[in-house]
Short mmCIF file of C-alpha atoms (C1' of nucleotides) in Angstrom, two decimals:
data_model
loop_
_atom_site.label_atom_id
_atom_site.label_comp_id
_atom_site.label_asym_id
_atom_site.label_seq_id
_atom_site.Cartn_x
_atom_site.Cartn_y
_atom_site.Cartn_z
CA UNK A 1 121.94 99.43 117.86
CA UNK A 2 119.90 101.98 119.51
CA UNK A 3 120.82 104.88 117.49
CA UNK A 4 119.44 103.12 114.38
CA UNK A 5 116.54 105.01 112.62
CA UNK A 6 113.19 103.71 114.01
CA UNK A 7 111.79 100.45 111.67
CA UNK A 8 108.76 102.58 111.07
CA UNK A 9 110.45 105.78 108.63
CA UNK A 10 111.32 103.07 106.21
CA UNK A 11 108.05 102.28 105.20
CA UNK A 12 106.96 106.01 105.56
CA UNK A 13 110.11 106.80 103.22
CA UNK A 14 109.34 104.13 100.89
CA UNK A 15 105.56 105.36 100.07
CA UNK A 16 106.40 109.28 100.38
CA UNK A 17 108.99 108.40 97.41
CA UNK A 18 106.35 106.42 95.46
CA UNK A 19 103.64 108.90 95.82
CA UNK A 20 106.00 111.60 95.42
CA UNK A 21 107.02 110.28 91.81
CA UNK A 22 103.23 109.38 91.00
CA UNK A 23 101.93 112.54 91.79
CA UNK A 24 104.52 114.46 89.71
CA UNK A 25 103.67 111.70 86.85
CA UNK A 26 99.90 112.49 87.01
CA UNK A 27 100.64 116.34 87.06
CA UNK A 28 102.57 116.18 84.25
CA UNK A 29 100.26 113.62 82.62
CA UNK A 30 97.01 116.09 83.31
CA UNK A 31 98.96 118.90 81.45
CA UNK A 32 100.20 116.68 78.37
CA UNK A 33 96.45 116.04 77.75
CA UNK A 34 95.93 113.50 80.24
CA UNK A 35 93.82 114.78 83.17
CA UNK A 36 91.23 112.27 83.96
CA UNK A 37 94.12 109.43 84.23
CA UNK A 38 94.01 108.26 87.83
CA UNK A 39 96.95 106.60 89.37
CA UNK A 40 95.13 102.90 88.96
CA UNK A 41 94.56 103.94 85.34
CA UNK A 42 98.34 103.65 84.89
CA UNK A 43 98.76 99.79 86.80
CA UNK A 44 95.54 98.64 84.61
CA UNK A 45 96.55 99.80 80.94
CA UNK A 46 100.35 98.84 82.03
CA UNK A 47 98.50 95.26 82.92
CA UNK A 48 96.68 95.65 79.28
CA UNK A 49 99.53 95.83 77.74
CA UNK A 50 99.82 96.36 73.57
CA UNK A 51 98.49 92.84 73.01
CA UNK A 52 95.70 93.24 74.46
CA UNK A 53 93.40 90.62 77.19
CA UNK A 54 90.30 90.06 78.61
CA UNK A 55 88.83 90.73 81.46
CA UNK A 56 89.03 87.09 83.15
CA UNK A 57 92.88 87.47 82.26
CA UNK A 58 93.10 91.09 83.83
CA UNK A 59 91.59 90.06 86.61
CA UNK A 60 94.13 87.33 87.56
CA UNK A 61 97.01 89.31 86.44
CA UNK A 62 96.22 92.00 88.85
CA UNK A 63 94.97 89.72 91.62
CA UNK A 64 91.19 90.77 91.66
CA UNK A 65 88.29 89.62 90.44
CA UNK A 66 87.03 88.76 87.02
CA UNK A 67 84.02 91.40 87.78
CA UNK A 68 86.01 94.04 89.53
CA UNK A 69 88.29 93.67 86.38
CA UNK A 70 85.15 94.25 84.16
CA UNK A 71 84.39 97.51 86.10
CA UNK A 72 87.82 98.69 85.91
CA UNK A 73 87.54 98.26 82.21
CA UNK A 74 84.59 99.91 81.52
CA UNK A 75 85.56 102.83 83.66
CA UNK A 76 88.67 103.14 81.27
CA UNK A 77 86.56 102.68 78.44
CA UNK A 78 84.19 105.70 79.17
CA UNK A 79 87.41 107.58 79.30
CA UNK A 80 88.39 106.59 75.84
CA UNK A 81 91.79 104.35 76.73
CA UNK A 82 90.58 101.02 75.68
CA UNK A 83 88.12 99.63 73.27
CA UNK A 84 86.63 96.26 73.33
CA UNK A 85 86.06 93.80 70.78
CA UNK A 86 84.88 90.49 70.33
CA UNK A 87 87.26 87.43 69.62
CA UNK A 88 86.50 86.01 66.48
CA UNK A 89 87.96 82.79 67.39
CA UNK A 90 85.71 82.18 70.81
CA UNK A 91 82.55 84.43 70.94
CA UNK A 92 82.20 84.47 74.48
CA UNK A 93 85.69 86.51 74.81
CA UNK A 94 85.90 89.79 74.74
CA UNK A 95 89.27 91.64 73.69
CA UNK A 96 90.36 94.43 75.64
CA UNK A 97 93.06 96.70 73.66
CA UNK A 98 94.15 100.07 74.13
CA UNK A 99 93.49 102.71 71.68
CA UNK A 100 95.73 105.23 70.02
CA UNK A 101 94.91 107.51 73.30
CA UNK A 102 95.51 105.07 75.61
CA UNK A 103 98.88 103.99 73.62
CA UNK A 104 99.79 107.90 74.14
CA UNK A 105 99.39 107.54 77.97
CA UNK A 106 101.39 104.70 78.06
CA UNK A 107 104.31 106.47 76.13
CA UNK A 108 104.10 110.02 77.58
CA UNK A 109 103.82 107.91 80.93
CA UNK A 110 107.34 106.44 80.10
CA UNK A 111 108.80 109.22 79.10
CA UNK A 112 108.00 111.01 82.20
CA UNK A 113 108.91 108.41 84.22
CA UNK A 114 112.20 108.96 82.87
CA UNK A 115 112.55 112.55 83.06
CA UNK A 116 111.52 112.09 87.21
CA UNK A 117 114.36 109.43 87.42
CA UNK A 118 116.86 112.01 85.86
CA UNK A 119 115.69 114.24 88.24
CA UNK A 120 116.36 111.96 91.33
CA UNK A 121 119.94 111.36 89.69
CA UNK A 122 120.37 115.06 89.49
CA UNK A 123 119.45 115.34 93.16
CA UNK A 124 121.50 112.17 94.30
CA UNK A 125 123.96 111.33 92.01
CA UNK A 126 123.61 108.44 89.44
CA UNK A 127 125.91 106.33 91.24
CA UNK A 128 123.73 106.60 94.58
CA UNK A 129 121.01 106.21 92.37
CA UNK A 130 121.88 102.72 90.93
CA UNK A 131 123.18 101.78 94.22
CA UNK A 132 119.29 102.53 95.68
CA UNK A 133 117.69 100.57 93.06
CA UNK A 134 119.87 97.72 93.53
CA UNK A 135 119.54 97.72 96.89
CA UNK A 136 115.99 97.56 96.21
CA UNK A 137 115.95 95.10 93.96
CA UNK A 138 117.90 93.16 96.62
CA UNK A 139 115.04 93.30 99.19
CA UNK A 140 112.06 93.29 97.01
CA UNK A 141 110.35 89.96 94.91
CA UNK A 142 112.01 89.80 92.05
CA UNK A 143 109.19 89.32 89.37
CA UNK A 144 107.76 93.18 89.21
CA UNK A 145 104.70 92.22 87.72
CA UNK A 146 101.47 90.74 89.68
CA UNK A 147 101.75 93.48 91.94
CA UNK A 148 98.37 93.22 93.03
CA UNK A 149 98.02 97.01 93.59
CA UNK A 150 94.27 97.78 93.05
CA UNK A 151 92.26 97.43 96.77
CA UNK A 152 95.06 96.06 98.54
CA UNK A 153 95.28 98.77 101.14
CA UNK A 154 91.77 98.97 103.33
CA UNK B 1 122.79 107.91 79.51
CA UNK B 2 121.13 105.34 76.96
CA UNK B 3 122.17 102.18 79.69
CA UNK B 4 120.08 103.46 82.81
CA UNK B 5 117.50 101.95 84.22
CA UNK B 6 113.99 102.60 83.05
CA UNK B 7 112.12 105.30 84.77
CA UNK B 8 109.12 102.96 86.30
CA UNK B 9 111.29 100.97 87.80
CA UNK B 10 111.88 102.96 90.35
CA UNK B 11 108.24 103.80 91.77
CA UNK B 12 107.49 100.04 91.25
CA UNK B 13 110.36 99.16 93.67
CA UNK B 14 109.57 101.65 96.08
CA UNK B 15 106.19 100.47 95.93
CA UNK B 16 107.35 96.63 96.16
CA UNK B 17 109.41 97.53 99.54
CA UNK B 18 106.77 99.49 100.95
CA UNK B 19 104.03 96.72 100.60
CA UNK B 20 106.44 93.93 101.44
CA UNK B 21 107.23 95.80 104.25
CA UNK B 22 103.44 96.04 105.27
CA UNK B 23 102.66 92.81 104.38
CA UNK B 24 104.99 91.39 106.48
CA UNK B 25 103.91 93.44 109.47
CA UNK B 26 100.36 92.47 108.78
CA UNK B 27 101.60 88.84 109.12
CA UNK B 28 103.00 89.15 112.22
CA UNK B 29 100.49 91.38 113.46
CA UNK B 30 98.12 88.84 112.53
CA UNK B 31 100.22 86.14 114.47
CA UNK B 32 99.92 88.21 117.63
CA UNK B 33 96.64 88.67 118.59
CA UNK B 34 95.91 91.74 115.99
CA UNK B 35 94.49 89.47 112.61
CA UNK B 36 91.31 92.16 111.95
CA UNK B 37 94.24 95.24 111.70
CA UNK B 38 94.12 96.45 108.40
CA UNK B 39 97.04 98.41 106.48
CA UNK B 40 95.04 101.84 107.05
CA UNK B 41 94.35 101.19 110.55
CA UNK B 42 98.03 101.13 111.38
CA UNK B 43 98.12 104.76 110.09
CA UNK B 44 94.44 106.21 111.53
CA UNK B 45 95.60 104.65 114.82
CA UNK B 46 99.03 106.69 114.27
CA UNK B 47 97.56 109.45 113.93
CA UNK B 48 94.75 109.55 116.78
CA UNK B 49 98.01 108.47 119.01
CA UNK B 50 98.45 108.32 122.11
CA UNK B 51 96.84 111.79 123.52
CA UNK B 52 93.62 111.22 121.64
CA UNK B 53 91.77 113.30 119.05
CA UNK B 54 88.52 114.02 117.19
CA UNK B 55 86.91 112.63 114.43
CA UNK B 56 87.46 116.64 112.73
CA UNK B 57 90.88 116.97 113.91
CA UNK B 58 91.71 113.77 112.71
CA UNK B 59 90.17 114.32 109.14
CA UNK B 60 92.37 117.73 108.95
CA UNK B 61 95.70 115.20 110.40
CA UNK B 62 94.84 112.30 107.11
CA UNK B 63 93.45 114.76 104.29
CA UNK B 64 89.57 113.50 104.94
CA UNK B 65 86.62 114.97 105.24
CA UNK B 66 85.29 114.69 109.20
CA UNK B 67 82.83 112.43 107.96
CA UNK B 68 85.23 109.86 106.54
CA UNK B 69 87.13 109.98 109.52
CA UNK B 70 84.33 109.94 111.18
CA UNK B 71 83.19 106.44 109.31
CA UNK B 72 86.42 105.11 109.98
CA UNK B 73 86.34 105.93 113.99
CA UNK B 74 83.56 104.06 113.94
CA UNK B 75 85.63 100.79 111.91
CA UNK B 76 87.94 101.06 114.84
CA UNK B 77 85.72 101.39 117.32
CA UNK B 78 83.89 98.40 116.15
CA UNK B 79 87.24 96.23 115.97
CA UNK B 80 88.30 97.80 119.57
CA UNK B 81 91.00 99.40 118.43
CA UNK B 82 89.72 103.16 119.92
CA UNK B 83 86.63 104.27 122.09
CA UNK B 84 85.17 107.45 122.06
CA UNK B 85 84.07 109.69 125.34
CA UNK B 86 82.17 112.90 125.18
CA UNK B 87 85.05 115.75 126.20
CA UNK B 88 83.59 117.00 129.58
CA UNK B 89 85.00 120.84 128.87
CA UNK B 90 83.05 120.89 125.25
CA UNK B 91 80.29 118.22 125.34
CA UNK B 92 80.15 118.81 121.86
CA UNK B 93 83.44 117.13 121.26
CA UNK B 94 83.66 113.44 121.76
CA UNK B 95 87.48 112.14 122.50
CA UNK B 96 88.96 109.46 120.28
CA UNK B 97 91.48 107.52 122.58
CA UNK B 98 93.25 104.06 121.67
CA UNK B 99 91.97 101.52 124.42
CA UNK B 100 94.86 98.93 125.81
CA UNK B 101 94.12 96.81 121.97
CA UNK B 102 94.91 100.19 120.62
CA UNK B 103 97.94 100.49 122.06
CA UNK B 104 99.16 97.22 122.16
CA UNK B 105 98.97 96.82 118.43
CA UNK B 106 100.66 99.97 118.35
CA UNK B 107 103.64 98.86 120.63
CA UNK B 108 103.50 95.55 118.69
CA UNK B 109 103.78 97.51 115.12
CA UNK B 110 106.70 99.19 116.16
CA UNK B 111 108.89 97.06 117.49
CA UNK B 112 108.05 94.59 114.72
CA UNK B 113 108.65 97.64 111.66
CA UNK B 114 112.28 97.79 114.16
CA UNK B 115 112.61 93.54 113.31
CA UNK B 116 111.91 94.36 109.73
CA UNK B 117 113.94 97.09 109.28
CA UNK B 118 116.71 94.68 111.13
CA UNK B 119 116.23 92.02 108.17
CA UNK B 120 117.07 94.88 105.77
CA UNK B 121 119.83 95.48 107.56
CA UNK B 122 121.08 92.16 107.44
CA UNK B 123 120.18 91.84 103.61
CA UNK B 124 121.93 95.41 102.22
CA UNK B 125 124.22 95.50 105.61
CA UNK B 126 123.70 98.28 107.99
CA UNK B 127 125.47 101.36 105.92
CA UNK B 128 124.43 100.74 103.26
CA UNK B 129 120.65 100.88 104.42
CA UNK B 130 121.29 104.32 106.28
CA UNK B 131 122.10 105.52 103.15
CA UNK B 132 119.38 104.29 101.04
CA UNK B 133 117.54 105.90 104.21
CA UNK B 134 119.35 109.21 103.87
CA UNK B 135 118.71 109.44 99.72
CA UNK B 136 114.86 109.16 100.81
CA UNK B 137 114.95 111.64 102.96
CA UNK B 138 116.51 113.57 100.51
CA UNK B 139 113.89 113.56 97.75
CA UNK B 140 110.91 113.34 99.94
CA UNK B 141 108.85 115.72 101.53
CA UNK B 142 110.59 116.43 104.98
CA UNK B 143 107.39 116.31 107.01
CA UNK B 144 106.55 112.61 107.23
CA UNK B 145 103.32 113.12 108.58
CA UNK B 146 100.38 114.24 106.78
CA UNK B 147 100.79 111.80 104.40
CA UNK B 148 97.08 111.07 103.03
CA UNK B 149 97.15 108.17 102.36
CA UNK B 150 93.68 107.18 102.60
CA UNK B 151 91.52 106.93 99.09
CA UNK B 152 94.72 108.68 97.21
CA UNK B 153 94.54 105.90 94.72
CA UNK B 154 92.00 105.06 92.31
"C1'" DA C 1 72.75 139.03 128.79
"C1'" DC C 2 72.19 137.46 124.73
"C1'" DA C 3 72.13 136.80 119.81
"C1'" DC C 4 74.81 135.25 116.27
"C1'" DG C 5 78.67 133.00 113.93
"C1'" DA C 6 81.75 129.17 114.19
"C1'" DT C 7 82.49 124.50 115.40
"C1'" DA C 8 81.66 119.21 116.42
"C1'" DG C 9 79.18 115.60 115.23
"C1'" DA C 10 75.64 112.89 112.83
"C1'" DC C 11 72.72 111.52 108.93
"C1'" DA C 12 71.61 110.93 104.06
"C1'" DA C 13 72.59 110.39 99.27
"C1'" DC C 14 75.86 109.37 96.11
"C1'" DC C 15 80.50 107.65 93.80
"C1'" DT C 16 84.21 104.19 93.09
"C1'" DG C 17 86.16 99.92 93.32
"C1'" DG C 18 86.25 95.92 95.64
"C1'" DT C 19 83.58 91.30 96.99
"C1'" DT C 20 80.38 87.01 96.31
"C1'" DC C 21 76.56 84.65 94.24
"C1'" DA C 22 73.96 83.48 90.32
"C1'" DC C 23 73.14 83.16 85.62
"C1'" DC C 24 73.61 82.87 80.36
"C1'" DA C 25 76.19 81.79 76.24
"C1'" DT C 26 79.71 79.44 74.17
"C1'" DT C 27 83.44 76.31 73.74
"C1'" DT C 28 85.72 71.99 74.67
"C1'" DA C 29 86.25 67.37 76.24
"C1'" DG C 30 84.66 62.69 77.21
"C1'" DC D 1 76.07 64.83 71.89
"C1'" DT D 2 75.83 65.81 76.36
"C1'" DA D 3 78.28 67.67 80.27
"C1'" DA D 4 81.79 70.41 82.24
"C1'" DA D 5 84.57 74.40 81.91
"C1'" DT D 6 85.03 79.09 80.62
"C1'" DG D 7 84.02 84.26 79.54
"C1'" DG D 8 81.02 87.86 80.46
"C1'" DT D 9 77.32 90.13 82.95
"C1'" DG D 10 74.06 91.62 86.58
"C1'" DA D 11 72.63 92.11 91.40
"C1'" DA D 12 73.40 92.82 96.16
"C1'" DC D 13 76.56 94.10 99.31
"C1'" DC D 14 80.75 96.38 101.72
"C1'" DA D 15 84.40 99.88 102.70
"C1'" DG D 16 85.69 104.50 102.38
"C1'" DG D 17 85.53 108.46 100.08
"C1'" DT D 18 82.63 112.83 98.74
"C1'" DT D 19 79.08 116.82 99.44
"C1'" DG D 20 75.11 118.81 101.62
"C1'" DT D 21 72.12 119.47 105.51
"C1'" DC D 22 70.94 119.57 110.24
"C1'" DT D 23 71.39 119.96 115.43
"C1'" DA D 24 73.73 121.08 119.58
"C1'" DT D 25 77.05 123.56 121.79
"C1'" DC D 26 80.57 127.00 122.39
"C1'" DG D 27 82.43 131.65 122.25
"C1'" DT D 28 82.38 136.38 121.23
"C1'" DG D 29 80.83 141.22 120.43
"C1'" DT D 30 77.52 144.45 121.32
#
DNA sequence: ACACGATAGACAACCTGGTTCACCATTTAG
DNA sequence: CTAAATGGTGAACCAGGTTGTCTATCGTGT
């Protein structure tokens, strides 16, 4: 049809939305006592997890390597969200967990995550809503993990 | 409501469709004669389009500094995506223009973002992608431009 | 007419986060 | 028990971003 939208708002549409909803995360993060969390910070402790992992196992999960992962870590450890410790069971590993203040993040992160959702509801509706995440789900890879944000634009 | 979706679901989808879209773009891209483009090339080159610009006017267009645009000119230029000419009216100026590459990876983006944006179609059917379309629109800044992208992350 | 402020571009130093290559220490397998 | 595989680290490099400084040119006000 030639009065369809042009391909290239789609795209445009899809990162506004995304950056729209991570910048209102991060300014709502900086004034719950979060301000030096960048958006990466969020992908990397998400990647963490509460069980904890090492750097070689970071590094595949986000799709970079082991020694990028180890600078990533570190950076996050300066800023007090994980700790590292050494595995009793195999001295060469090195266990990366979160700490109470990166646990915090993680939930306040959630939270506000949901609050910005309830917003977009208010704006469109909840059933519009659900039908835009299904729709979504419908044209994105289903597993939402390995999403192998960190230097993937450039 | 206790049953809705978690909150980061819905920046990781938008994120998912937005990189799937540029991913597959990048493919194609790469299949016709453009494999060296890079995702933030698509958007510099957007941005100097077709009337040309400066290296400060196009810092004040992404949300750089002249000096990274500057840097970045000079990526292009390299790749022969743009060439610069000193501006006979202001010899202090030099001219950014896209040379025939330029613009053919241009004309090449957009008809292939129209081929994605087709698939979608096809997937969702054509309604309901207008309206997934329209409930962007409607939570996202109305300017599409501007968007600075570059370095935002991390 | 000209001096001075504003502007365009370039260069340098530095930061972050990515890469590869090389290496050491430890664990595991043959 | 040796050899390969694995986890972590360090170095050198790259891309792109920042700020600060400098030069050349333009434009304006006296």
């Amino acid at each position: 049809m030639s009065n369809d939208p042009p391909g290239f708002e789609l795209p445009l549409r899809l990162f506004l939305g995304f950056r729209t909803l991570i910048d209102a995360l991060h300014a709502e993060l900086a004034r719950q006592g979060h301000p030096d969390m960048r958006p990466m910070h969020g992908f990397v402790m998400q990647a963490v997890g509460v069980d904890g992992t090492t750097a070689v196992e970071l590094g595949r999960t986000l799709g970079v390597s082991k020694q990028a992962a180890g600078k990533t870590i570190e950076t996050l450890e300066r800023l007090g969200y994980v700790e590292r410790a050494r595995d009793p069971r195999d001295t060469r590993r090195k266990i990366v967990r979160l700490t109470p203040h990166g646990l915090d993040a993680l939930a306040r992160s959630a939270r506000i995550f949901d609050e910005l959702r309830a917003g977009w509801a208010a704006t469109l509706g909840e059933e519009r809503l659900r039908a835009l995440e299904a729709d979504l789900r419908l044209v994105t890879p289903h597993e939402v993990f390995r999403l192998d944000v960190p230097g993937w634009f450039g």
